[in-house]
Tab-separated table of C-alpha atoms and ligand atoms in Angstrom:
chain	number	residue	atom	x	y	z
A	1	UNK	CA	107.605	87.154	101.908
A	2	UNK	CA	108.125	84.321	104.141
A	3	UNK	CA	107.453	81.681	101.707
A	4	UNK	CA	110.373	82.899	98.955
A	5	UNK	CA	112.538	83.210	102.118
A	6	UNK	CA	112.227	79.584	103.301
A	7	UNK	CA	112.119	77.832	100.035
A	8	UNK	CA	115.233	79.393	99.155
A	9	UNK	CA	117.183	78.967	102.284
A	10	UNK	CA	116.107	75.055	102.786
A	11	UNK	CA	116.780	74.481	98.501
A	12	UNK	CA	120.570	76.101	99.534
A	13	UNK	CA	120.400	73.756	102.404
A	14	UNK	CA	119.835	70.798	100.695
A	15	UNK	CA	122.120	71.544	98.155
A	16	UNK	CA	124.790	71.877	101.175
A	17	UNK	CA	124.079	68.702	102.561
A	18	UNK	CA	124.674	66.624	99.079
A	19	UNK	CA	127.670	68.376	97.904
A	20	UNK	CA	129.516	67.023	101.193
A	21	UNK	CA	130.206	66.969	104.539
A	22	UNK	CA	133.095	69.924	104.405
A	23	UNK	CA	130.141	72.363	104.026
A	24	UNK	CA	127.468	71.170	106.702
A	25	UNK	CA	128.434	74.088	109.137
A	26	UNK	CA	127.066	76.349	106.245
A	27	UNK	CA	123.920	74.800	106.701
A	28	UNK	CA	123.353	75.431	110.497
A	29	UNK	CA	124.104	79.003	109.371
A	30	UNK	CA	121.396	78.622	107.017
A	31	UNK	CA	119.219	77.643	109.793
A	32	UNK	CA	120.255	80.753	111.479
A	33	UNK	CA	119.672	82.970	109.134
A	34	UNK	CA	116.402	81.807	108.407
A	35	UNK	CA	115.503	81.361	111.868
A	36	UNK	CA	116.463	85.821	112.177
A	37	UNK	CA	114.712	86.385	108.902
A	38	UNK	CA	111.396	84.769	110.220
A	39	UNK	CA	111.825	86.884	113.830
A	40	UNK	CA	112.062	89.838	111.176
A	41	UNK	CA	109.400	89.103	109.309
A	42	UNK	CA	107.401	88.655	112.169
A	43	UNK	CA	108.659	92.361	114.277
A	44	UNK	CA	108.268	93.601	111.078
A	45	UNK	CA	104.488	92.521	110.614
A	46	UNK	CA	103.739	93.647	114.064
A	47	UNK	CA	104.387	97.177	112.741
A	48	UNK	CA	102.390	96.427	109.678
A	49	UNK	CA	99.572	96.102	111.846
A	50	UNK	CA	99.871	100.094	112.900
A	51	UNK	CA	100.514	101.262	109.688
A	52	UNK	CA	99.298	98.557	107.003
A	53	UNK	CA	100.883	99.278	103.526
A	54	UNK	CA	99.351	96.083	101.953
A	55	UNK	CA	99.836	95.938	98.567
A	56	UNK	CA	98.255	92.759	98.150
A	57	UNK	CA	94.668	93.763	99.589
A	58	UNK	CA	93.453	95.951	96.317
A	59	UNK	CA	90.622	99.102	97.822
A	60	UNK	CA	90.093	100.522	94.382
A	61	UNK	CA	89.682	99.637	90.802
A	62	UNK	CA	93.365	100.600	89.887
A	63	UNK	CA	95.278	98.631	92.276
A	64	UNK	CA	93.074	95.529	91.422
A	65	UNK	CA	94.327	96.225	88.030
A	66	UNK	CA	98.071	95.876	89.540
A	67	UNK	CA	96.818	93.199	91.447
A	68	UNK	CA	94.968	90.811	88.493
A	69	UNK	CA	98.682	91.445	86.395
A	70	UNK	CA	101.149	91.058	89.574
A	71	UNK	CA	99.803	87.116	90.309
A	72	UNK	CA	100.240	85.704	86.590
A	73	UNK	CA	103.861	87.350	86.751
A	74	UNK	CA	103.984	85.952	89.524
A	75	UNK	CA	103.591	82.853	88.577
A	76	UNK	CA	105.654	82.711	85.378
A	77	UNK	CA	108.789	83.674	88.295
A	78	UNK	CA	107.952	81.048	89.897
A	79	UNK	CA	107.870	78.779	87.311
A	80	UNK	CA	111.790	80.037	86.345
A	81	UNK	CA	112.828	80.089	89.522
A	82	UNK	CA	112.102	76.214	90.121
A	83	UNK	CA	113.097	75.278	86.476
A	84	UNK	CA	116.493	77.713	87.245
A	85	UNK	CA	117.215	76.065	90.628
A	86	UNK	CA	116.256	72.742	89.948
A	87	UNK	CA	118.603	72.488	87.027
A	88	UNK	CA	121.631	74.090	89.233
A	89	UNK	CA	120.441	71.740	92.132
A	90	UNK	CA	120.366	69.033	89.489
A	91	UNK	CA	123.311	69.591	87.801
A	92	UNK	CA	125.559	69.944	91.194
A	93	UNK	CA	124.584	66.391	92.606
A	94	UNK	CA	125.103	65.336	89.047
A	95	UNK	CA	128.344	66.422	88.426
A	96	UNK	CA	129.594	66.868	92.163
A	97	UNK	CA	132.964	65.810	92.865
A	98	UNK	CA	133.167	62.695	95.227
A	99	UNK	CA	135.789	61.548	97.557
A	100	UNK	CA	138.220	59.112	96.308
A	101	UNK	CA	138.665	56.030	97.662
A	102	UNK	CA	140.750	54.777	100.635
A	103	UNK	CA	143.565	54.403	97.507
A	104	UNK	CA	143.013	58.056	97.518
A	105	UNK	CA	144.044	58.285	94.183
A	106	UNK	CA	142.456	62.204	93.813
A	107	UNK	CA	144.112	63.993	96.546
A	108	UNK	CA	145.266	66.982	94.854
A	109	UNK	CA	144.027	68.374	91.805
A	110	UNK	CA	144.156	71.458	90.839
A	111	UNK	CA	141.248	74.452	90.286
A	112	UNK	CA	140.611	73.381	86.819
A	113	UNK	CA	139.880	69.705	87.403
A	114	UNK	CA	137.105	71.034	89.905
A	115	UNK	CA	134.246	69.461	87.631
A	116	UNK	CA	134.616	65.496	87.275
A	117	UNK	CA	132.696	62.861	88.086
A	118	UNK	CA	133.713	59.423	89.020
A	119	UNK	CA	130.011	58.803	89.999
A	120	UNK	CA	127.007	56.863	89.084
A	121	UNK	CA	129.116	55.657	85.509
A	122	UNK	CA	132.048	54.676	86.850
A	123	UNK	CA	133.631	55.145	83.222
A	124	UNK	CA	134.666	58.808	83.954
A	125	UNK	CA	138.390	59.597	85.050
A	126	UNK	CA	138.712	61.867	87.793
A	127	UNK	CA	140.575	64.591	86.298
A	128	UNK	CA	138.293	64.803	83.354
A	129	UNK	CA	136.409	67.751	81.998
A	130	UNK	CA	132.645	66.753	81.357
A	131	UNK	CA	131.320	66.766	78.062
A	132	UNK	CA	131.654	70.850	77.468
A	133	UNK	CA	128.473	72.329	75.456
A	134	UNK	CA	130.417	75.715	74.185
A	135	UNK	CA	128.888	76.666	70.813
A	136	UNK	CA	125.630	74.345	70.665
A	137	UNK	CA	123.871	76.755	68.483
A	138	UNK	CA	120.337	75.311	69.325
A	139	UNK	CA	120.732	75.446	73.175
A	140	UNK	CA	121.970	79.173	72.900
A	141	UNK	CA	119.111	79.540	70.869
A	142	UNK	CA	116.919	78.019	73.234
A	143	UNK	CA	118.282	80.090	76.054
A	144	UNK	CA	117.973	83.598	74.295
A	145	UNK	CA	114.562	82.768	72.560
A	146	UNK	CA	112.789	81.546	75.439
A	147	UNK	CA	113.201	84.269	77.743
A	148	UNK	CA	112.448	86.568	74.882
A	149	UNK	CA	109.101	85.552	74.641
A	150	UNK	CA	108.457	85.218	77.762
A	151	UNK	CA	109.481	88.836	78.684
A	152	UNK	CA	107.703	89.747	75.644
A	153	UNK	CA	104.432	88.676	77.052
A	154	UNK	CA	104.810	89.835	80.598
A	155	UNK	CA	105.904	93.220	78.830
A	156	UNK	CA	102.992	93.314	76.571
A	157	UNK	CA	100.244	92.443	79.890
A	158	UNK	CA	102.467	95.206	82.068
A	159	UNK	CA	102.598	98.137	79.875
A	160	UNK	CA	98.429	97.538	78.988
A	161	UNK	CA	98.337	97.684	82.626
A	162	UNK	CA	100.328	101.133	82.981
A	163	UNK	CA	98.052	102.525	79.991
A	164	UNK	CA	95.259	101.923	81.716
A	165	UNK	CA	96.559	103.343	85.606
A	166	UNK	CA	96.853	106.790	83.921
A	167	UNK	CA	93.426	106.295	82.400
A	168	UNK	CA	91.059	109.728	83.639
A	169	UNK	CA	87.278	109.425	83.599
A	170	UNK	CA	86.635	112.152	85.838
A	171	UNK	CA	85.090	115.043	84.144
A	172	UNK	CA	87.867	118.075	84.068
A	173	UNK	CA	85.394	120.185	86.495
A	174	UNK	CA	85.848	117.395	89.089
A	175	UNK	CA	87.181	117.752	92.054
A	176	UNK	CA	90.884	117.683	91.772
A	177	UNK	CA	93.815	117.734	94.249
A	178	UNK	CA	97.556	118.463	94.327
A	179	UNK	CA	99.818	116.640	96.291
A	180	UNK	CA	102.543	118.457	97.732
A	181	UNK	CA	105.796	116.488	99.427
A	182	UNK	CA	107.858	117.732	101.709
A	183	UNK	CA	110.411	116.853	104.357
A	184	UNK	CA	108.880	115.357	105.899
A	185	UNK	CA	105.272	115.149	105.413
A	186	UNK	CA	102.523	115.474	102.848
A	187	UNK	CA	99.779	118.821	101.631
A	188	UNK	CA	96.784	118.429	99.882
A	189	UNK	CA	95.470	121.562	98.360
A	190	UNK	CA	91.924	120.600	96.805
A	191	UNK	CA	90.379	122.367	94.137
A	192	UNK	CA	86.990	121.878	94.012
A	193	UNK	CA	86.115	123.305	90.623
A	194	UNK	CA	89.202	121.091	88.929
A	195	UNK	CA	90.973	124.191	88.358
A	196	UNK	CA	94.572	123.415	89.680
A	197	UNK	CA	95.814	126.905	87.974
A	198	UNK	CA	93.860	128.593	90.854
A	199	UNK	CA	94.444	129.076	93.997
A	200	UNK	CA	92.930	126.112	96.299
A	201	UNK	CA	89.568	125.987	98.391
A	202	UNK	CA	91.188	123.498	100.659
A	203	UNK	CA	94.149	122.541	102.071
A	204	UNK	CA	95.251	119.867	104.629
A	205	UNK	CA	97.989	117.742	105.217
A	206	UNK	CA	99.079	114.293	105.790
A	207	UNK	CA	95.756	112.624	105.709
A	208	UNK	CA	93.609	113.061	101.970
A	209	UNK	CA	89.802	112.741	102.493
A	210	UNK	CA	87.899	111.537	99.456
A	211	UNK	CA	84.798	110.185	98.726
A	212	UNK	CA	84.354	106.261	97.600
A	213	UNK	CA	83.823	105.401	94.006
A	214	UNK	CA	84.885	108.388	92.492
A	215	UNK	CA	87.955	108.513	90.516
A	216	UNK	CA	89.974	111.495	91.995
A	217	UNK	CA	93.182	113.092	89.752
A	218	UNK	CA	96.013	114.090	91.654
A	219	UNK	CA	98.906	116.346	90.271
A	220	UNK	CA	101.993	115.682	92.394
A	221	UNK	CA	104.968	117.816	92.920
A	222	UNK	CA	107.267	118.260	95.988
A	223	UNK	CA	108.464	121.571	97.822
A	224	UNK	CA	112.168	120.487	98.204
A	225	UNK	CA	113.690	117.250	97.141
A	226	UNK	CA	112.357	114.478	95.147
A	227	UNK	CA	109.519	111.921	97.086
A	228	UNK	CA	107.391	109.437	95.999
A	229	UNK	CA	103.815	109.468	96.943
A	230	UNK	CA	102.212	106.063	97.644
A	231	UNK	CA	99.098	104.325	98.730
A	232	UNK	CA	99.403	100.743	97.968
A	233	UNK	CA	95.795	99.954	98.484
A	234	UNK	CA	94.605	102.438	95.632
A	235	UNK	CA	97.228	102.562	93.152
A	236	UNK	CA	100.638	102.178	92.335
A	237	UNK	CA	103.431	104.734	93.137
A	238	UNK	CA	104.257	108.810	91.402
A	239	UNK	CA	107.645	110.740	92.145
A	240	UNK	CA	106.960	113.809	93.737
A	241	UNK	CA	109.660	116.274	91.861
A	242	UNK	CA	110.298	120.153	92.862
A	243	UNK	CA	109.477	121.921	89.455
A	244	UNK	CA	107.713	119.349	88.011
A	245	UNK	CA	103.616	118.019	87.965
A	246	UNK	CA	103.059	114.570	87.570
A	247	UNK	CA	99.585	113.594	87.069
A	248	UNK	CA	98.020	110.761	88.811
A	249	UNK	CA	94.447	109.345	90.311
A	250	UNK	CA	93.382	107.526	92.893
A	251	UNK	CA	90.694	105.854	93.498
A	252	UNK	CA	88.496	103.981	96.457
A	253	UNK	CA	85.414	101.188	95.688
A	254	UNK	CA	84.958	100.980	99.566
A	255	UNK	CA	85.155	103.323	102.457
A	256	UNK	CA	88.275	103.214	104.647
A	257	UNK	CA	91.257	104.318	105.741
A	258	UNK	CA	94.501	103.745	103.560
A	259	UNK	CA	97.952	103.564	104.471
A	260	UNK	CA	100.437	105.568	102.384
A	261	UNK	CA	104.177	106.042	102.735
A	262	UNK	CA	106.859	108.124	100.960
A	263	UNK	CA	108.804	105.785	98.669
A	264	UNK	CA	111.493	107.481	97.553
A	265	UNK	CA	114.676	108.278	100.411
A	266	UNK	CA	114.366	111.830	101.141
A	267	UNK	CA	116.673	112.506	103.945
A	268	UNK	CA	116.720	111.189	107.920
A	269	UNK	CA	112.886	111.256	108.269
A	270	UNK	CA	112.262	109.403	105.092
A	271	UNK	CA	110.591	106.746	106.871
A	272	UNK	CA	108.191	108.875	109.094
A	273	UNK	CA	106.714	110.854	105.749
A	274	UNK	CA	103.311	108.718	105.995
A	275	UNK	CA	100.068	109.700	105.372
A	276	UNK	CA	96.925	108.120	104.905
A	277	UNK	CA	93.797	108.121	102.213
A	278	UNK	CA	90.091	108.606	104.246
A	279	UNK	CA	87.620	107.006	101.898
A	280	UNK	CA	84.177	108.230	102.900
A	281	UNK	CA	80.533	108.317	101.765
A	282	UNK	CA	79.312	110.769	98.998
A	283	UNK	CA	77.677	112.738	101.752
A	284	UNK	CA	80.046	112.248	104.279
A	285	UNK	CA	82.544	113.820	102.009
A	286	UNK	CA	80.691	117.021	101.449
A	287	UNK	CA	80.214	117.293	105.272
A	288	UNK	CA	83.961	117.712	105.600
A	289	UNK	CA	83.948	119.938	102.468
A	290	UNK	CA	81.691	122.252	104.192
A	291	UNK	CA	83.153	122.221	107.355
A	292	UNK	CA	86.683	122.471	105.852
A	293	UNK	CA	85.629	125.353	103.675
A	294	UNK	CA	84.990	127.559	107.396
A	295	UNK	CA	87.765	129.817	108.444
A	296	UNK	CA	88.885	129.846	111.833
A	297	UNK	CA	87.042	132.704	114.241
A	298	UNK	CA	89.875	134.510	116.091
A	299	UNK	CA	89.241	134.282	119.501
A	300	UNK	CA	88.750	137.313	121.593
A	301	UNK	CA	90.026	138.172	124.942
A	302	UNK	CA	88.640	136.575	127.442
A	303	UNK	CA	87.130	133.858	125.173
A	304	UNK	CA	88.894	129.949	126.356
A	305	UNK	CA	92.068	129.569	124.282
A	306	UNK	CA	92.648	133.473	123.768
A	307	UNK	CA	96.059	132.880	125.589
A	308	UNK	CA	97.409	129.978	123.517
A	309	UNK	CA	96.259	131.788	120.308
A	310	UNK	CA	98.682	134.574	121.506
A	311	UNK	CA	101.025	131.887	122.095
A	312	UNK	CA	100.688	130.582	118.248
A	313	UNK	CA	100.694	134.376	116.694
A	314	UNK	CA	104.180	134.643	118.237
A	315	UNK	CA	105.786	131.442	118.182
A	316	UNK	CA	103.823	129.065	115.328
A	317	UNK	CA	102.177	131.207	112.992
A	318	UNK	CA	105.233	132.137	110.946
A	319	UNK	CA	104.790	128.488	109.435
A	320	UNK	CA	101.514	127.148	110.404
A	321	UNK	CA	98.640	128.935	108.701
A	322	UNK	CA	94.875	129.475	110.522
A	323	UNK	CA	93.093	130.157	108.301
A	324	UNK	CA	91.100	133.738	109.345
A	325	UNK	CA	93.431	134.040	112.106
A	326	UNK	CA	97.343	134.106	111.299
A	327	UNK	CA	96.396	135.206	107.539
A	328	UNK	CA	98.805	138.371	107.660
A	329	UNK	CA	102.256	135.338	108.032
A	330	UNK	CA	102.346	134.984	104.356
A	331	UNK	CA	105.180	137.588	103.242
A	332	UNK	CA	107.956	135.342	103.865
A	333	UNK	CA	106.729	132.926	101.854
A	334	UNK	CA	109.960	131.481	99.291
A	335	UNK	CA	109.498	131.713	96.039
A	336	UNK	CA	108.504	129.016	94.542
A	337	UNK	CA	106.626	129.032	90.804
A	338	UNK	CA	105.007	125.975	89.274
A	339	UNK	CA	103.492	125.070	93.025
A	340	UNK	CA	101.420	127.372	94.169
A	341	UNK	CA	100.565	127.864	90.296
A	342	UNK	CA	102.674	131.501	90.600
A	343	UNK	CA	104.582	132.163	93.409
A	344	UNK	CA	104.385	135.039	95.629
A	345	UNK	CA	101.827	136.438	94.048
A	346	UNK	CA	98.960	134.416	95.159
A	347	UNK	CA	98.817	134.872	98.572
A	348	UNK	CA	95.853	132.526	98.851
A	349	UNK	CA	95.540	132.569	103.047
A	350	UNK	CA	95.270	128.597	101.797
A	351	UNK	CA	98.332	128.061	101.094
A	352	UNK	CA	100.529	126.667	104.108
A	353	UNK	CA	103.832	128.617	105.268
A	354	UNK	CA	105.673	125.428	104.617
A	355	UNK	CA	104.279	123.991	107.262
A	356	UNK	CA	101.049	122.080	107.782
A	357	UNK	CA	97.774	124.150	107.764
A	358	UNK	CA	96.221	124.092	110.898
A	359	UNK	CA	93.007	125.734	110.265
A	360	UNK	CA	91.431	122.240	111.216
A	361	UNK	CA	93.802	120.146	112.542
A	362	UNK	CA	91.121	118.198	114.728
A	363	UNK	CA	89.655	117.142	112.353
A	364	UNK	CA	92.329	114.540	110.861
A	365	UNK	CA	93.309	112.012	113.277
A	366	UNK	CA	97.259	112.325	113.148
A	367	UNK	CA	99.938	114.326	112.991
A	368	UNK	CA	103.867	115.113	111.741
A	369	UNK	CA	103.682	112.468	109.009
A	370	UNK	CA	100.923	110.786	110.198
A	371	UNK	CA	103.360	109.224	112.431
A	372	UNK	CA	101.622	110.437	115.735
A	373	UNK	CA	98.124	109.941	116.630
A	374	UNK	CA	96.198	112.738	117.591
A	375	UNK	CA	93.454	111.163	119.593
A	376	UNK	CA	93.891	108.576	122.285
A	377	UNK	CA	90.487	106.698	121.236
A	378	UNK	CA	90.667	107.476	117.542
A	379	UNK	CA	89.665	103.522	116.507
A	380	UNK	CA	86.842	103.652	118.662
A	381	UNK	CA	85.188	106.228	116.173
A	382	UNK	CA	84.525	104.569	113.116
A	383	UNK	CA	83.292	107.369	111.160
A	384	UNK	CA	85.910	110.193	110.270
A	385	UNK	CA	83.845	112.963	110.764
A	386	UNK	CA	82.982	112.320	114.378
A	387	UNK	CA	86.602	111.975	115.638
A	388	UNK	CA	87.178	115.806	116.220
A	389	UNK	CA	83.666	116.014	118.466
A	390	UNK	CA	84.301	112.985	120.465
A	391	UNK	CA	87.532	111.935	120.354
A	392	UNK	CA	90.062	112.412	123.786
A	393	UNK	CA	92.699	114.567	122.123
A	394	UNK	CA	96.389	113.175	122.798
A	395	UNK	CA	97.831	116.229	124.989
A	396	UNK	CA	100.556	114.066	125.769
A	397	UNK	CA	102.297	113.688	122.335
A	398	UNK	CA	101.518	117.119	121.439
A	399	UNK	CA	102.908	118.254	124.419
A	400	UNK	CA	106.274	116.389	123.668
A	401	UNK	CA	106.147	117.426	119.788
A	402	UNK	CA	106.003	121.311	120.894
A	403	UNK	CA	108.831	120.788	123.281
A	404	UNK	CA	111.417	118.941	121.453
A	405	UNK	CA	109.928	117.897	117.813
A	406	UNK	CA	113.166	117.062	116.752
A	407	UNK	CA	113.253	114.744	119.763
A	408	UNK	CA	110.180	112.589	118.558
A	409	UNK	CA	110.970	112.608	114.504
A	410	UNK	CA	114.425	113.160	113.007
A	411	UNK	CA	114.904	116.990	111.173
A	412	UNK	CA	117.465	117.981	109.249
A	413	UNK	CA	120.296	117.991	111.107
A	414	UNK	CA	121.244	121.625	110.926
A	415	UNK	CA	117.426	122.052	112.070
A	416	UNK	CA	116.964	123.769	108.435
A	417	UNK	CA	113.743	121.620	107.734
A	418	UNK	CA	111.099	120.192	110.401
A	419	UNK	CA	109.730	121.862	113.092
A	420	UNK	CA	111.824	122.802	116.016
A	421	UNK	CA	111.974	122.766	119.255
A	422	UNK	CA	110.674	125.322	121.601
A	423	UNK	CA	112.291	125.175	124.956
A	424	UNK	CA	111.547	128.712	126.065
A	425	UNK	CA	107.860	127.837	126.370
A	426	UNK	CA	106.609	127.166	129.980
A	427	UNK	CA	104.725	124.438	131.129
A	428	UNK	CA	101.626	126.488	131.645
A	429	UNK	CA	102.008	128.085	128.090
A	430	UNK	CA	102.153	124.735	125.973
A	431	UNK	CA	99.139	123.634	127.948
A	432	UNK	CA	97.725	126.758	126.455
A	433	UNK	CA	98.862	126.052	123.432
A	434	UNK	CA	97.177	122.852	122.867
A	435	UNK	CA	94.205	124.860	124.538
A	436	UNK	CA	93.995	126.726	121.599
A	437	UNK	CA	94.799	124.090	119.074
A	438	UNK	CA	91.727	122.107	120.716
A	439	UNK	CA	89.548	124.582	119.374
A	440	UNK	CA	90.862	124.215	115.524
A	441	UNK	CA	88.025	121.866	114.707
B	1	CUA	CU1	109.794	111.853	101.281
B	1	CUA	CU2	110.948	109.821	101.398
């Protein structure tokens, strides 16, 4: 973005400079503004580097298809842009108005004698209108024609392009997933068998684990307002819309981990609804299946984190789901047909209260948006799978998101969405708490 930015500003500045002296403090401004849009640019690639949304570094065959039409487009824009500017650059030193001579015979004119040139010529009065082109038929032409075609073209390449993004050569069996938004965070309930009318086998949130080369279709809807789910690396963007399934896919030629971000505003959090795409291995994917497909033991008395279960029964489980343990918290559930593929009536213990299932929270590698990490040392364990065994959980930030989430990530402000805060717990019984969550594996 920086190159646009600083051609621009030093074409204006030029400009300045040769229409006259009267306007050289505009150009120092120009400096200035540049000079804040580069310290921008620069802050604002420094965040980049925590959370990179790069949309120019293609993971996956569909986003190389956005990427193989975005640099010819590209290039036709910049080809207009220099032929636009260039001919307004062009046509102001041509026809700029010069001081008058120490006779200073062109003191005062008035607004409509703004174009005249007594310039290179010499032959041109002052107060005289250029040579006005109103009603050349063939450079109207030219002007309406051109651009036709051109759009034409670029139109023709872009909507091949968005043929081909919804494109599905997964076999209907295939694993499939639905993508659920919400304020402000993401679920993804995976059905394993490709049956998306069924209740799920799996369901996570904020971080979607797939395996490499494998195209995997995605039906997104949203639980309250409209979001738009996006992973720049794999493909393009898909509204997330309450009522409504919009299929996508997405799909990864390399193992990694892939920035995503909500794209459409969806209230104060908007910009802390981020999640992330886990490319793995064939096999390292079905290790996660199979240790995603375990329900939670419930932990007896006695047993290390009995307390801060207790602690999650009363206080967490009316939202947050364990699978096996806090199965029973479903009844209140709204609502909510075309989601959950029925309503009320599956009671799946899958399905999340409206609030992330926790059944195996240690084993993704954030949390609340992906906005917090969840492990102190998470990038010194390369592969995904490993993290929940040896990573150094961060007590610290869950500590401060049990106290006072709405402290650490904007809710709602009448506290109707996000999670809230929980001042009556004591010091002793959040440590629990995360005691317990440690064992969610
Ligand atoms: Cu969800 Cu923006």
């Amino acid at each position: 973005m920086t190159g646009p930015l600083r051609i621009r500003s030093g074409k204006s500045g030029e400009a300045t400079t040769a229409v006259g002296s009267m306007l050289r403090g505009s150009l120092r401004r120009g400096a200035l503004l540049l000079a804040a849009s580069l310290v921008l640019v620069a802050l604002a690639a420094a965040c980049a580097r925590e959370h990179p949304l790069d949309t120019l570094a293609p993971a996956g065959p569909d986003a190389a298809e956005i990427n193989s039409l975005f640099y010819p487009v590209l290039g036709v824009a910049i080809v207009v842009f220099f032929l636009v500017q260039g001919a307004i650059v062009y046509l102001v030193v041509r026809y700029r108005r010069r001081q008058a001579g120490a006779d200073g015979s062109s003191q005062s004119q008035g607004p409509d004698s703004a174009a005249s040139d007594d310039g290179d010529d010499g032959d041109d009065g002052d107060d005289e209108y250029p040579l006005q082109v109103h009603g050349n038929l063939r450079l109207e032409l030219a002007w309406t024609i051109i651009p036709t075609i051109v759009l034409a073209v670029i139109s023709v390449f872009t909507l091949t392009t968005l043929v081909k993004l919804e494109e599905v050569s997964a076999a209907p069996d295939d694993l499939r997933v639905t993508v659920v938004g919400q304020q402000w965070w993401w679920e993804f309930q995976y059905h394993l068998d490709g049956n998306t009318s069924t209740p799920p086998d799996i369901v996570t949130a904020n971080e979607m684990v797939m395996p490499v080369g494998v195209q995997v279709p995605l039906e997104i809807t949203s639980r309250d307002v409209i979001h738009s789910f996006w992973i720049p690396r794999l493909n393009g963007k898909r509204d997330a819309v309450p009522g409504r399934t919009h299929p996508w896919v997405i799909e990864a030629d390399r193992p990694g981990r892939y920035g995503g971000q909500c794209t459409e505003f969806c209230g104060l959090s908007h910009a802390y609804m981020r999640m992330y795409a886990v490319a793995v291995t064939l096999e390292e994917f079905d290790e996660w299946v199979a240790r995603q497909l375990e329900p939670a033991v419930p932990l007896l008395e006695g047993e290390a984190g009995y307390e801060g279960q207790q602690i999650f029964l009363a206080n967490c489980a009316n939202c947050h789901v364990v699978n096996g343990v806090s199965d029973t918290n479903l009844d209140g559930l709204p609502d909510e047909p075309g989601i959950y593929g029925g309503g009320n009536q599956i009671t799946s213990s899958l399905v999340s209260g409206a609030a992330p299932n926790l059944t195996h929270l240690l084993s993704r590698t954030t949390f609340a948006g992906s906005v917090f990490d969840l492990y102190e040392n998470r990038a010194k364990y390369l592969r995904y799978n490993s993290v929940a065994d040896r990573g150094k959980l961060n007590r610290g930030e869950l500590d401060a998101w049990i106290r006072n989430a709405p402290a650490r990530k904007a809710n709602a402000p009448d506290d109707s969405r996000g999670m809230p805060s929980f001042p009556g717990l004591s010091d002793s019984e959040v440590s629990d708490l995360i005691d317990y969550l440690a064992t969610l594996q």
